[in-house]
mmCIF file of C-alpha atoms in Angstrom:
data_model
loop_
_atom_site.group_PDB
_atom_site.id
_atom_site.type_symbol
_atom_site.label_atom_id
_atom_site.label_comp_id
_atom_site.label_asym_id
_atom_site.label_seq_id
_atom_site.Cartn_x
_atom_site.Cartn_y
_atom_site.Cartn_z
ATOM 1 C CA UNK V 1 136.506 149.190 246.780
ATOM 2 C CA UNK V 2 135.126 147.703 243.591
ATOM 3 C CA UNK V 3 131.461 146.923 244.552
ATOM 4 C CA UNK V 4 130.103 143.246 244.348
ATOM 5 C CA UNK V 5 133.430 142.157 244.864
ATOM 6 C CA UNK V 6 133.090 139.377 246.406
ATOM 7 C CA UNK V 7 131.253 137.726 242.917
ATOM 8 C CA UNK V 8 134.834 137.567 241.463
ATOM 9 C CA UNK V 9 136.163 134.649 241.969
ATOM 10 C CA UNK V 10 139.735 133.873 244.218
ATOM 11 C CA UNK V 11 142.650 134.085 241.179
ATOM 12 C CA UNK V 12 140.820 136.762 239.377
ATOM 13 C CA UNK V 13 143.381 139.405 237.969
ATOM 14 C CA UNK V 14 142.701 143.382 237.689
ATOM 15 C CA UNK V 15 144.049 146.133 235.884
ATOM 16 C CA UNK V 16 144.905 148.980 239.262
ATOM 17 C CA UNK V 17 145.294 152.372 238.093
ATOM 18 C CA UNK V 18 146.466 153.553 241.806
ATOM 19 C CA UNK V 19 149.805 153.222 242.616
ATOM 20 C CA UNK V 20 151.684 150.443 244.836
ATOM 21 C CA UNK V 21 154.758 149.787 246.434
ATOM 22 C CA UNK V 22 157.662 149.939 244.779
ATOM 23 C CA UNK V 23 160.793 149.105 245.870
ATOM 24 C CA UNK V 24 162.891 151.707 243.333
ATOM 25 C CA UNK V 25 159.414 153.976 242.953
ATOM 26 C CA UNK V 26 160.252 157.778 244.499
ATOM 27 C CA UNK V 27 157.211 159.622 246.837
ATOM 28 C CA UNK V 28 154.682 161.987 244.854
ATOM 29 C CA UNK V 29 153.699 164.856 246.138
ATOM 30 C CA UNK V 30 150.649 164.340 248.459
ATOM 31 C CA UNK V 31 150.844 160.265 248.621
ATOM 32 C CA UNK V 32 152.941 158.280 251.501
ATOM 33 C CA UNK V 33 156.515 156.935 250.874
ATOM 34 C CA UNK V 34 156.570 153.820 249.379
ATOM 35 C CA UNK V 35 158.230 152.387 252.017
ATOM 36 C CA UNK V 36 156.167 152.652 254.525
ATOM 37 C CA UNK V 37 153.918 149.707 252.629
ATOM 38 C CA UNK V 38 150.703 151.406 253.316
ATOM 39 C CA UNK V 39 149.581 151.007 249.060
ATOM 40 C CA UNK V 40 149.943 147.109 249.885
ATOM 41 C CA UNK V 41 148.288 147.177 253.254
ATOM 42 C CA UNK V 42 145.249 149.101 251.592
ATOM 43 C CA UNK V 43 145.169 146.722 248.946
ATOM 44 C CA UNK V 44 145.554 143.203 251.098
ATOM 45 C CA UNK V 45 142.952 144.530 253.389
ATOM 46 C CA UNK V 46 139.999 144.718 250.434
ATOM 47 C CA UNK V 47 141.376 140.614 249.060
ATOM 48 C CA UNK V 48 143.779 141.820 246.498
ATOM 49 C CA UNK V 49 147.751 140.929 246.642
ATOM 50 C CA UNK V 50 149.845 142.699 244.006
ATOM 51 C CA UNK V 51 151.232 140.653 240.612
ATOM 52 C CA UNK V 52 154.692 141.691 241.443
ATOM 53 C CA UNK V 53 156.150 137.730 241.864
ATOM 54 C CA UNK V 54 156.920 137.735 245.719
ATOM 55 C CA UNK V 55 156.784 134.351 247.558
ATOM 56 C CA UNK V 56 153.831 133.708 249.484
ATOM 57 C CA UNK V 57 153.384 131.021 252.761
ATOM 58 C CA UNK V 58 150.644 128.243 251.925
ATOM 59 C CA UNK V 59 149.403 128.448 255.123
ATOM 60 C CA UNK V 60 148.686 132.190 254.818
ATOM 61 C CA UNK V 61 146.976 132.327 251.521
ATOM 62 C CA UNK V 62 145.348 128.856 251.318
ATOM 63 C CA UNK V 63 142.872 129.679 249.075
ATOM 64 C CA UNK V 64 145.040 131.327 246.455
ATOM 65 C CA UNK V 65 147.193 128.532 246.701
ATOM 66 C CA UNK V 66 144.393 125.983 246.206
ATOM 67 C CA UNK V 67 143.780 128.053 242.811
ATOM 68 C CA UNK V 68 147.122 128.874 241.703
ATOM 69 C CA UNK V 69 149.345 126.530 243.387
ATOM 70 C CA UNK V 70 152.812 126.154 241.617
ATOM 71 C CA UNK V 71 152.091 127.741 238.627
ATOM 72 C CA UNK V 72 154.319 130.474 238.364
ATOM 73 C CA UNK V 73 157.129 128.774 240.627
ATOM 74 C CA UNK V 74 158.171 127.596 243.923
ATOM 75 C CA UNK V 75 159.793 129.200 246.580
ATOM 76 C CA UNK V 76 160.731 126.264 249.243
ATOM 77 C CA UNK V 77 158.806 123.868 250.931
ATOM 78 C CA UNK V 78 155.680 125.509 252.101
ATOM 79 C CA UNK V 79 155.825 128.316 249.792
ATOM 80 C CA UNK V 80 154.820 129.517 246.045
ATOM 81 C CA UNK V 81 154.999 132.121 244.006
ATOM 82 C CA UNK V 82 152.703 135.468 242.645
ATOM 83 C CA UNK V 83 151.989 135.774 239.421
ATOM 84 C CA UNK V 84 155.060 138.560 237.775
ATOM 85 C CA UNK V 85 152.858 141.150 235.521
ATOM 86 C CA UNK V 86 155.649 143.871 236.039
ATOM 87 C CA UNK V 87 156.658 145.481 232.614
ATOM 88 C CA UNK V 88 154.618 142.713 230.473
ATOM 89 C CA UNK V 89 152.127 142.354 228.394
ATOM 90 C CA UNK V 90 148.867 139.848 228.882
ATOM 91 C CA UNK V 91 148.215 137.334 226.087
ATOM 92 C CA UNK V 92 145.408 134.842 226.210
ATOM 93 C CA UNK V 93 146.675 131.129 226.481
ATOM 94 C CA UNK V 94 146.943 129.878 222.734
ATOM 95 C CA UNK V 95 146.088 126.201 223.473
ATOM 96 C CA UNK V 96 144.516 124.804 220.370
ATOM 97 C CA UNK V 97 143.529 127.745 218.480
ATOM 98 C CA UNK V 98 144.760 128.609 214.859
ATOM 99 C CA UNK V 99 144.550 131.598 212.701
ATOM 100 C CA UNK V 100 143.997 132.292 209.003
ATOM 101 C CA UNK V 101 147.503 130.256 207.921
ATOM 102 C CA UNK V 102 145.842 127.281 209.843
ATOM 103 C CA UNK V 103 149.417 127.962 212.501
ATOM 104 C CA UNK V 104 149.096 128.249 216.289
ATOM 105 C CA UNK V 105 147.925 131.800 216.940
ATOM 106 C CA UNK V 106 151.177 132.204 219.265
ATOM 107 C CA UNK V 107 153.698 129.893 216.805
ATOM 108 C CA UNK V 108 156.497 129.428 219.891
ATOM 109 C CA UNK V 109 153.250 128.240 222.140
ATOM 110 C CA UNK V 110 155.291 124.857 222.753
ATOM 111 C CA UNK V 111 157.988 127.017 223.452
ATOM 112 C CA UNK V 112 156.943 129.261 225.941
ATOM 113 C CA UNK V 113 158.827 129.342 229.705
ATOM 114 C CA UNK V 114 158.170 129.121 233.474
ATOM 115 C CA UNK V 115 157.622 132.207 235.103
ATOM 116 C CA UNK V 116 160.057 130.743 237.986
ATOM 117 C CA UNK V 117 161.717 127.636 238.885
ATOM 118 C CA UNK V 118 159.387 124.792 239.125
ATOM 119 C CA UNK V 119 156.684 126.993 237.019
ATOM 120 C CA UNK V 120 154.598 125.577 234.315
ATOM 121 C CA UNK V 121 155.588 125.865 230.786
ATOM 122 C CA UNK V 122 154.947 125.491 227.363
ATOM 123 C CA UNK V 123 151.196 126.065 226.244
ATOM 124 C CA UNK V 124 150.320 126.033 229.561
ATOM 125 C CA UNK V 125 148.849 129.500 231.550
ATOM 126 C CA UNK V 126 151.253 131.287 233.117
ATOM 127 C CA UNK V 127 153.961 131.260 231.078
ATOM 128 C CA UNK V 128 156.329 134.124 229.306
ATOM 129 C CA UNK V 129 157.818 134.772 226.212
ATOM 130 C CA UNK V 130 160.531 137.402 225.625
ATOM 131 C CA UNK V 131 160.391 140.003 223.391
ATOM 132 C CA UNK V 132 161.172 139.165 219.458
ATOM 133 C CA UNK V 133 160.686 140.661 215.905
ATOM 134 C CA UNK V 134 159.199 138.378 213.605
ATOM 135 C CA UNK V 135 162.098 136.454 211.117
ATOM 136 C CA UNK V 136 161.781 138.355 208.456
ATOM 137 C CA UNK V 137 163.682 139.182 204.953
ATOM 138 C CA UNK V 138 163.927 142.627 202.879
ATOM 139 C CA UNK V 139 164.365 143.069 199.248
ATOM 140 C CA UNK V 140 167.468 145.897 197.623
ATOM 141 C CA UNK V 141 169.052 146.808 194.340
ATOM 142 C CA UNK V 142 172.398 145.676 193.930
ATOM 143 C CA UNK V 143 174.773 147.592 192.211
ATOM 144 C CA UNK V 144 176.437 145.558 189.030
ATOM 145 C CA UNK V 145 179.884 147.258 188.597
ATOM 146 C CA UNK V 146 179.904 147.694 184.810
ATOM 147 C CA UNK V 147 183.989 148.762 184.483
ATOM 148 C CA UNK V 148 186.077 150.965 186.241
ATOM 149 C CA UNK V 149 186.751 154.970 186.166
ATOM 150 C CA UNK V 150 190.161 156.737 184.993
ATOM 151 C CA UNK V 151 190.896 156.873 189.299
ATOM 152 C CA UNK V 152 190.268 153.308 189.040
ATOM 153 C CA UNK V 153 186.848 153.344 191.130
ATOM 154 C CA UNK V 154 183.744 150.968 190.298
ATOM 155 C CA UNK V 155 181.468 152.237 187.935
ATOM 156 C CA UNK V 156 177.509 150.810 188.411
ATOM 157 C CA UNK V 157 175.860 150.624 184.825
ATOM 158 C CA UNK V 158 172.788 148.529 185.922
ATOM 159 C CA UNK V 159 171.101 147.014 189.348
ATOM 160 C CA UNK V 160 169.376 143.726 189.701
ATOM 161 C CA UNK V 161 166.991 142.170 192.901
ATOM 162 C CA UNK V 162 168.707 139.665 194.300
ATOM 163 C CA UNK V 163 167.079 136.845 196.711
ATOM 164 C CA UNK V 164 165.966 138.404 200.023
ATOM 165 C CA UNK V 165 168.315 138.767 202.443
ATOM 166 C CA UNK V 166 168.426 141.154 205.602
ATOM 167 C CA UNK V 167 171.082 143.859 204.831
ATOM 168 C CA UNK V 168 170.666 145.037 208.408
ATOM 169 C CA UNK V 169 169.610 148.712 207.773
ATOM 170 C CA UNK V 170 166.796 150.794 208.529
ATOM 171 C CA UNK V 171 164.060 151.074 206.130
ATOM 172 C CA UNK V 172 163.055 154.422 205.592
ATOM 173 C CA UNK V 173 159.039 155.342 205.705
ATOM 174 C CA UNK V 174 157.735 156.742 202.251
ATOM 175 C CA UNK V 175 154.074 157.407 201.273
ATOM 176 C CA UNK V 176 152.937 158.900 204.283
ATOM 177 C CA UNK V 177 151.641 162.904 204.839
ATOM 178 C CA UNK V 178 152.531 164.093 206.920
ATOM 179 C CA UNK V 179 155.946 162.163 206.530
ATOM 180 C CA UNK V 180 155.972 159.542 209.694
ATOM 181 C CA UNK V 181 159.411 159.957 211.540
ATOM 182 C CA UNK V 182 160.623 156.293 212.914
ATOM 183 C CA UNK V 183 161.547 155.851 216.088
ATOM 184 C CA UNK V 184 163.877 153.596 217.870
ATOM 185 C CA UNK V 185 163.872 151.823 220.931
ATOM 186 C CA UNK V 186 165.700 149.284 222.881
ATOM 187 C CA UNK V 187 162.289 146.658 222.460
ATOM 188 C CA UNK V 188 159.603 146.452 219.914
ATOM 189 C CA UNK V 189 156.374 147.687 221.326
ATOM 190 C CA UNK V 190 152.992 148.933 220.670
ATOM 191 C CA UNK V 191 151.644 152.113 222.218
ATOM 192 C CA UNK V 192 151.256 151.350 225.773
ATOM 193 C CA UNK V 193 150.051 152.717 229.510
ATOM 194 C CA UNK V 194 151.526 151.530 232.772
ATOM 195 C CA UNK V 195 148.983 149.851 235.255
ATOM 196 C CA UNK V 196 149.537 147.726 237.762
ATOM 197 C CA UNK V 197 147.433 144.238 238.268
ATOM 198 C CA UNK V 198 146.245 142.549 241.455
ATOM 199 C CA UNK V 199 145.299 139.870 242.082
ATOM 200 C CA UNK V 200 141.922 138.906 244.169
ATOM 201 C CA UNK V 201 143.585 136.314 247.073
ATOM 202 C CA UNK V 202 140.414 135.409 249.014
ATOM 203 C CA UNK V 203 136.783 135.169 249.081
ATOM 204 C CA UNK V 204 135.925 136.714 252.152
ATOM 205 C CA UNK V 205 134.708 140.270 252.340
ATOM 206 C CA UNK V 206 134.997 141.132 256.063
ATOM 207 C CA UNK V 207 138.532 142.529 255.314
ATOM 208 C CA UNK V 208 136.900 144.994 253.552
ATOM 209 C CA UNK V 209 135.361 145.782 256.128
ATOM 210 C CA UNK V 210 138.340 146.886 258.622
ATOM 211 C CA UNK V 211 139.691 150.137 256.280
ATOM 212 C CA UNK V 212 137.183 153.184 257.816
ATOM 213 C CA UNK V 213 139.821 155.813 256.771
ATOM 214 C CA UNK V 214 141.455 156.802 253.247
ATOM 215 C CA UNK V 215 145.654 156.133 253.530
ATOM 216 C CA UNK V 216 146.306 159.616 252.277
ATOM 217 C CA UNK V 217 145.459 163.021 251.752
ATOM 218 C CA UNK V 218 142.074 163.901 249.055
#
């Protein structure tokens, strides 16, 4: 239980290096089948609700709701939704600020989606982007055929740069030692470690309180 607690206000999002449930997560060795909810139940009982997107009853989680409200989306009448932090990245809300080229620090800001129906979007907290590379251009030689061999195939006498265009092929790395191999991926991404965030749902620390035993084996 993280101590002083209780100072952190209701909406206030951790990092969780422990595991929760997962629906498609298998059991480890020494920790209790997911299914059996008991990584939630530890974690509800200290305040905290995991960022997974579930729907949530108004009248259960008033205070959250009071914070939060229809945010990241609605679920029905009487009903909204969690915050979805699964397999994304956090990025402070852009609002007004610039950087050096005097642009929006996140240029799609105005752009930006709901997290679910009825969410908030555009440069508004809360929102997601998809992954994207940034538009951009390469320069190559192009071959100038300069006449054609006895079998009648081009031959190149000079090249010249033409305008940038994308020629769609990898560009190899050069000027590195040791020699940096590229690798591919289905997403662009930066180094990264999986952790899961919670979310702190109320202000009251007697539910703290209630958990005298660990939920599995030290």
């Amino acid at each position: 239980m993280i101590a002083g607690h209780t100072m952190l206000p209701v909406g206030a999002i951790l990092p969780y290096a422990a595991p929760v449930n997962a629906t498609d997560g298998s059991p480890q060795q020494g920790y209790p089948d997911a299914a059996s909810r008991a990584y939630d139940l530890h974690l509800s009982r200290q305040g905290w609700l995991v960022c997974d997107g579930r729907a949530l009853a108004v009248a259960r989680y008033p205070e959250l709701f009071r914070v939060i409200g229809h945010i990241y989306g609605q679920a029905g009448a009487g009903f909204f939704l969690l915050p979805d932090y699964r397999g994304r990245g956090l990025r402070g809300v852009n609002y007004g600020a610039e950087g050096p080229d005097q642009r929006l620090r996140d240029p799609d800001a105005t752009q930006r989606l709901p997290s679910g129906d009825g969410g908030w979007q555009g440069n508004q907290v809360g929102t997601v982007q998809d992954d994207a590379l940034q538009a951009h251009e390469h320069l190559y030689k192009m071959a100038i055929p300069g006449g054609l061999a006895a079998e009648g195939s081009p031959v190149f006498g000079r090249y010249q740069t033409p305008d940038p265009q994308t020629n769609g092929l990898e560009a190899p790395t050069s000027g590195f030692t040791p020699p940096i191999s590229a690798r591919q991926a289905a997403e662009t991404r930066v180094k990264n470690v999986y952790v899961n965030f919670i979310i702190k749902y109320t202000k009251n620390d007697i539910i703290a309180k209630c958990w005298p035993l660990p939920l599995w084996p030290e």
